[in-house]
XYZ file of C-alpha atoms in Angstrom:
85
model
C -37.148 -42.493 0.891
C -36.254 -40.332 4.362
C -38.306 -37.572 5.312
C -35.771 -35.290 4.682
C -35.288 -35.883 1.246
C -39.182 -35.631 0.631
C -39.040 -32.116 1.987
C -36.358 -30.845 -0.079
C -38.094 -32.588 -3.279
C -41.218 -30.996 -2.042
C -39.581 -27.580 -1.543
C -37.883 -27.787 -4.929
C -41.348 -28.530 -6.751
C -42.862 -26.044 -4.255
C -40.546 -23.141 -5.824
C -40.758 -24.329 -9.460
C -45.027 -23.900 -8.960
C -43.814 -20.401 -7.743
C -41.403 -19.174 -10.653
C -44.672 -20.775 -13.140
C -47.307 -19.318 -11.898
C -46.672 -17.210 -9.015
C -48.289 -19.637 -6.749
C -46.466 -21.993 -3.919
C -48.918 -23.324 -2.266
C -49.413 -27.333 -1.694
C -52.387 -27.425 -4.164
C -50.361 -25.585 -6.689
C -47.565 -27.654 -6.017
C -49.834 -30.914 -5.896
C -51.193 -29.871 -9.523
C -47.726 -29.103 -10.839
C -46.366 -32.713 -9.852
C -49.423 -33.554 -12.267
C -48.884 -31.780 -14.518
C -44.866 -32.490 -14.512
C -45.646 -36.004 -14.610
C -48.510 -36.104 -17.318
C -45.810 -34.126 -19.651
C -43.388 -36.466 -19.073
C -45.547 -39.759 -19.587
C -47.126 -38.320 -22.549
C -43.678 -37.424 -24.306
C -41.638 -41.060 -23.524
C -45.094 -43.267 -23.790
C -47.835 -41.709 -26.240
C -49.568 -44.976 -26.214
C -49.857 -45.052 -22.501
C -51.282 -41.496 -22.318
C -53.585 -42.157 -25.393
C -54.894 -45.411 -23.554
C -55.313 -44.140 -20.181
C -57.431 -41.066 -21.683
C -59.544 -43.333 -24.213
C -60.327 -45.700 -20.596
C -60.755 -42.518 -18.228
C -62.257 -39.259 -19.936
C -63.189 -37.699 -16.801
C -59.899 -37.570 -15.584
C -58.269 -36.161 -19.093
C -60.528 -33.409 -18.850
C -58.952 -32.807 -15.103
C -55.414 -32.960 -16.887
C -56.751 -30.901 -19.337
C -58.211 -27.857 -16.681
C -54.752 -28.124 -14.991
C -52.614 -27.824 -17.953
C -55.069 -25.081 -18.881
C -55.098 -23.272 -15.563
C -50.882 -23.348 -15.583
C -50.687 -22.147 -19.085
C -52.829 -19.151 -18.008
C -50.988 -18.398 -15.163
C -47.568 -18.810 -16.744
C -48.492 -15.948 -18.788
C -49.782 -13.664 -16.238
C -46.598 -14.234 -14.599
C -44.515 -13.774 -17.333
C -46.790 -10.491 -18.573
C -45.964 -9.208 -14.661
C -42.420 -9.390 -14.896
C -42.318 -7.763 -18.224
C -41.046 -10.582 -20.451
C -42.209 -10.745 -23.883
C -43.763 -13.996 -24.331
């Protein structure tokens, strides 16, 4: 992949952590790609997902805070622009 293209992925991801929780930053956007993935895996491959957090509970209950932390913040940022949820 060119450098280029990484930047405008990373600016694209960048401004959807933005628009979900009001946050840009890299760790935002770091725990987004997470969280974007996670969603993803867990719809197409339930038995991957189900495996991976039987074999590494420490790390489900990371997903699990970061899922957590961008539901909450999803709906403070919804509740600040006024849209009923």
């Amino acid at each position: 992949m060119s450098q280029e293209f990484e930047n405008q992925f990373n600016a694209l991801v960048s401004k959807a952590a933005e628009l979900l929780t009001g946050d840009g930053s890299s760790e935002m956007t770091e725990k987004i790609k997470i969280w974007a993935v996670y969603q993803h895996l867990h719809k197409a491959m339930p038995a991957l997902t189900n495996h991976w957090n039987g074999s590494h509970p420490d790390a489900k209950t990371q997903v699990r805070a970061i899922f957590e932390e961008i539901r909450d913040l999803n709906e403070k940022q919804k509740a600040s622009r006024g849209k009923p949820e």
